Tab-separated table of C-alpha atoms in Angstrom:
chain	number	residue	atom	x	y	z
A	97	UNK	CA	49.093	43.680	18.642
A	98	UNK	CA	46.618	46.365	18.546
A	99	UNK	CA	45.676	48.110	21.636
A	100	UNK	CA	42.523	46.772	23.433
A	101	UNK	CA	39.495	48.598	24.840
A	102	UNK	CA	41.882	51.421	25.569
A	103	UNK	CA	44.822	49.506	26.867
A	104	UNK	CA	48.443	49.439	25.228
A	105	UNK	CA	50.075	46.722	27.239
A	106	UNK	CA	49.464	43.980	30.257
A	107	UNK	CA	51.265	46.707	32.733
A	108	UNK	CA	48.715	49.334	31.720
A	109	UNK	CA	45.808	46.444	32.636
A	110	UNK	CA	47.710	45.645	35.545
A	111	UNK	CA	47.880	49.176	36.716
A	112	UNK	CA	44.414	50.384	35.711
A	113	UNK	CA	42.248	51.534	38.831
A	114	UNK	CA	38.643	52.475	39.105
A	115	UNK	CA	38.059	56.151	39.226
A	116	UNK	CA	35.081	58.297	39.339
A	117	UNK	CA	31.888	56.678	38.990
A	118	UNK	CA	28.145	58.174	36.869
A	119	UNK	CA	24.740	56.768	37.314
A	120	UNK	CA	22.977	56.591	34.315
A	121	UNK	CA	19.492	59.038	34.371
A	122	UNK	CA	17.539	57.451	31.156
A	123	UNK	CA	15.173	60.196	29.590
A	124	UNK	CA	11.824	58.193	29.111
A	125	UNK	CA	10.776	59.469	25.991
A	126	UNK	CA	7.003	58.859	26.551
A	127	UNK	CA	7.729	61.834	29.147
A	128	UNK	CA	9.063	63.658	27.062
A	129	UNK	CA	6.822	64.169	24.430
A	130	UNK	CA	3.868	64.404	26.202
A	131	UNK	CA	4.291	67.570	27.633
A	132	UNK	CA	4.386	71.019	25.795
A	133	UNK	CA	6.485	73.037	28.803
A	134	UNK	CA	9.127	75.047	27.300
A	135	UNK	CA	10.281	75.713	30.758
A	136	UNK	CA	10.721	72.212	31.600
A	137	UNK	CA	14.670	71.075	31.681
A	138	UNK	CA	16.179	67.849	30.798
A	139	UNK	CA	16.747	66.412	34.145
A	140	UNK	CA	13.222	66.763	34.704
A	141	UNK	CA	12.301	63.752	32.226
A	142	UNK	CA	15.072	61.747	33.597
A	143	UNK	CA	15.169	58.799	35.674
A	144	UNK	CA	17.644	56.931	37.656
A	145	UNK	CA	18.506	53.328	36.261
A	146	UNK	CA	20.607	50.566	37.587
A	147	UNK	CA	23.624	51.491	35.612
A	148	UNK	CA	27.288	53.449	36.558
A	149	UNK	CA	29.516	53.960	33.892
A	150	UNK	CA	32.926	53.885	35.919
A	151	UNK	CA	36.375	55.639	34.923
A	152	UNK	CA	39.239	52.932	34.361
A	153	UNK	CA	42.492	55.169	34.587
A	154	UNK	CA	45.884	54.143	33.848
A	155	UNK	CA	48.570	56.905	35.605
A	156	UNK	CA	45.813	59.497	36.206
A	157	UNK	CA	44.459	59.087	32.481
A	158	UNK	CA	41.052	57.501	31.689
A	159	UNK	CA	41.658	55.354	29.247
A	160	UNK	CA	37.469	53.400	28.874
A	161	UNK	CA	34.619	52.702	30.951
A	162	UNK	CA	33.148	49.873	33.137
A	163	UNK	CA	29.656	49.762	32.916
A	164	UNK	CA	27.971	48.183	35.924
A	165	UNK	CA	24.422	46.989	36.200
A	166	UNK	CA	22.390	45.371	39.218
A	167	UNK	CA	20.947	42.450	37.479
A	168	UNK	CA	19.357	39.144	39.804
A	169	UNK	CA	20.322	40.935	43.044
A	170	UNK	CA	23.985	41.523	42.366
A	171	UNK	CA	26.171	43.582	40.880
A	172	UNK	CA	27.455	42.893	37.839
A	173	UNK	CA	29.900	44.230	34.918
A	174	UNK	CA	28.280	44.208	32.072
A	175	UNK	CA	30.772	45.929	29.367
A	176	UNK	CA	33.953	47.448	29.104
A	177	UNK	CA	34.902	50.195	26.084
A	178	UNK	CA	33.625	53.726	25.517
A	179	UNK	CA	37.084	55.256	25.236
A	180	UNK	CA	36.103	58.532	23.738
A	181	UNK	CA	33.265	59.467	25.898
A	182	UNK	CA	35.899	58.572	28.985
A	183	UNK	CA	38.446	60.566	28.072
A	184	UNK	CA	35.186	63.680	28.153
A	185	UNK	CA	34.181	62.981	31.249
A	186	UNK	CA	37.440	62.953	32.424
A	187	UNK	CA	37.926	65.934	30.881
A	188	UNK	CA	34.663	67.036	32.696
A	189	UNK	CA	35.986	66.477	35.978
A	190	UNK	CA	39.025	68.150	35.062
A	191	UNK	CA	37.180	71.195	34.917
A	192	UNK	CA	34.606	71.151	37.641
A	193	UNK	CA	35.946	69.087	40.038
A	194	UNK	CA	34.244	67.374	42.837
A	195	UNK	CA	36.287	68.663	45.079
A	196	UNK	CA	35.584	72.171	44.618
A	197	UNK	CA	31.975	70.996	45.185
A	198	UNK	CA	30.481	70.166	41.878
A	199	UNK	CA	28.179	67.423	41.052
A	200	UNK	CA	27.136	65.093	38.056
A	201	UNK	CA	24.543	63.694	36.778
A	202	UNK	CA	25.364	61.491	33.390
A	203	UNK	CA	21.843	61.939	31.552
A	204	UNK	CA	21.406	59.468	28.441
A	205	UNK	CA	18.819	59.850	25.955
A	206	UNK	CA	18.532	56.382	24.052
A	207	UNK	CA	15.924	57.552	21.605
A	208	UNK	CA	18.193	60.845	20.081
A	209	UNK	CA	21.313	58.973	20.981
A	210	UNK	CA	22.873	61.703	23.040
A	211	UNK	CA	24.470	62.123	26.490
A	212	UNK	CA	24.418	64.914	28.274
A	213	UNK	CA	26.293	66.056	31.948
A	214	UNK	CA	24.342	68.028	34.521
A	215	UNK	CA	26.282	69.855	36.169
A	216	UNK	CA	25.270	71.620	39.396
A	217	UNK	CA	26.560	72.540	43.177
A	218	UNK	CA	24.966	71.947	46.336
A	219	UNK	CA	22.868	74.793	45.628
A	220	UNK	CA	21.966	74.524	42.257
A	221	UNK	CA	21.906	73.356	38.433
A	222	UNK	CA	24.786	75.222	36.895
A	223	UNK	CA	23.372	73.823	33.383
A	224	UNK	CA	24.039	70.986	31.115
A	225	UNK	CA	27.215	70.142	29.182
A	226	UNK	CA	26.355	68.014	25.613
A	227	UNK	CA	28.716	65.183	25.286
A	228	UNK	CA	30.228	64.589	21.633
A	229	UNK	CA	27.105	62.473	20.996
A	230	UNK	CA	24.497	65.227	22.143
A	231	UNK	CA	26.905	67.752	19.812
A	232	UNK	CA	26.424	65.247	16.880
A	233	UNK	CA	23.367	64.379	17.170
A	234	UNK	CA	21.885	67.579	18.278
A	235	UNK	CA	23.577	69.443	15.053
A	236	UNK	CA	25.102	71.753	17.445
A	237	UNK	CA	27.639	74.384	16.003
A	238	UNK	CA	30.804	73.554	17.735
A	239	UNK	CA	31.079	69.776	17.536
A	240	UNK	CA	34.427	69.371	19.472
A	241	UNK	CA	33.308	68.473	23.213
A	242	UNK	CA	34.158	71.769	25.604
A	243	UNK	CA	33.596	70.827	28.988
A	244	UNK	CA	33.068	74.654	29.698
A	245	UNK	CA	30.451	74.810	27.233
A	246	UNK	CA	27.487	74.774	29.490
A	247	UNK	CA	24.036	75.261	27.905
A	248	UNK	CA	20.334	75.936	29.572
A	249	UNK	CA	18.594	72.554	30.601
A	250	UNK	CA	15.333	74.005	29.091
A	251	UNK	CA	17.319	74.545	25.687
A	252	UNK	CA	18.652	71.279	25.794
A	253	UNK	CA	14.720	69.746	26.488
A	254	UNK	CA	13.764	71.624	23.665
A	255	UNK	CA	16.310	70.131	21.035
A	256	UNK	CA	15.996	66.555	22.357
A	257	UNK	CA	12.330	66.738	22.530
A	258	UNK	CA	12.700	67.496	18.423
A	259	UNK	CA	15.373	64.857	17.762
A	260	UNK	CA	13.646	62.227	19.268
A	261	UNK	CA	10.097	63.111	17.654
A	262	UNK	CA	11.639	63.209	14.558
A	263	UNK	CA	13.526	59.385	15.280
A	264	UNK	CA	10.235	57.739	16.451
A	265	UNK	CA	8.805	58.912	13.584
């Protein structure tokens, strides 16, 4: 048998666990592009939705994701899969880890197909890491996710704002 969604056997099912939850911030793309700040940044368009994309680990390793939406007053699973972009964010948390203070904020743009982490502190927005699909999508140089590779939020407004003309279009 082939492995499903991520899982190699029934004892890797039986021992996954749910690990770090993301709400999903949606980029409304009306927002967007009807502004012509360069100084706005990327979080700034975003807006918080009913979803959490949730870690399934099997021994400490994030094998997919649970994706959880509040649909008729309850909520409710919705999908399972998304093994790549699990194993980044794991990798995310690796590196700036909660417990050292840092926060995140999963951002998805729909329109340019990209997903992005904010990353900040208490304090403040550190910046924004691209996820593979931002890298891809965004043409970016380095297309091999680097959880250290942390980019200005204005930057990334900039780029999206272009990609997402140019796919309505």
């Amino acid at each position: 048998k082939l492995p499903r969604f991520g899982f190699l056997s029934q004892k890797d099912v039986d021992d996954a666990t749910v690990g770090q939850g993301f709400q999903v911030f949606a980029v409304s793309p009306d927002n967007l592009l009807s502004t012509n700040e360069t100084s706005d940044n990327l979080s700034s368009f975003s807006v918080p939705s009913n979803t959490w994309q949730f870690l399934i680990t099997v021994k400490g390793k994030a094998v997919v994701l649970l994706t959880v939406d509040f649909l008729d007053n309850k909520w409710t699973p919705v999908s399972i899969g998304g093994s790549e972009l699990a194993g980044q964010l794991s990798k995310l948390i690796e590196t700036w880890p909660a417990s050292s203070g840092y926060r995140y904020r999963l951002i998805r743009v729909y329109q340019a197909k990209s997903e992005f982490i904010e990353l900040s502190t208490s304090e403040k927005i550190i910046g924004i890491v691209p996820l593979g699909s931002a890298r891809i999508a965004l043409g970016l140089m380095k297309k091999d996710f680097d959880p250290a590779d942390i980019q200005d939020s204005a930057d990334m407004a900039r780029k999206v704002k272009a990609v997402v003309r140019k796919n309505l279009d």
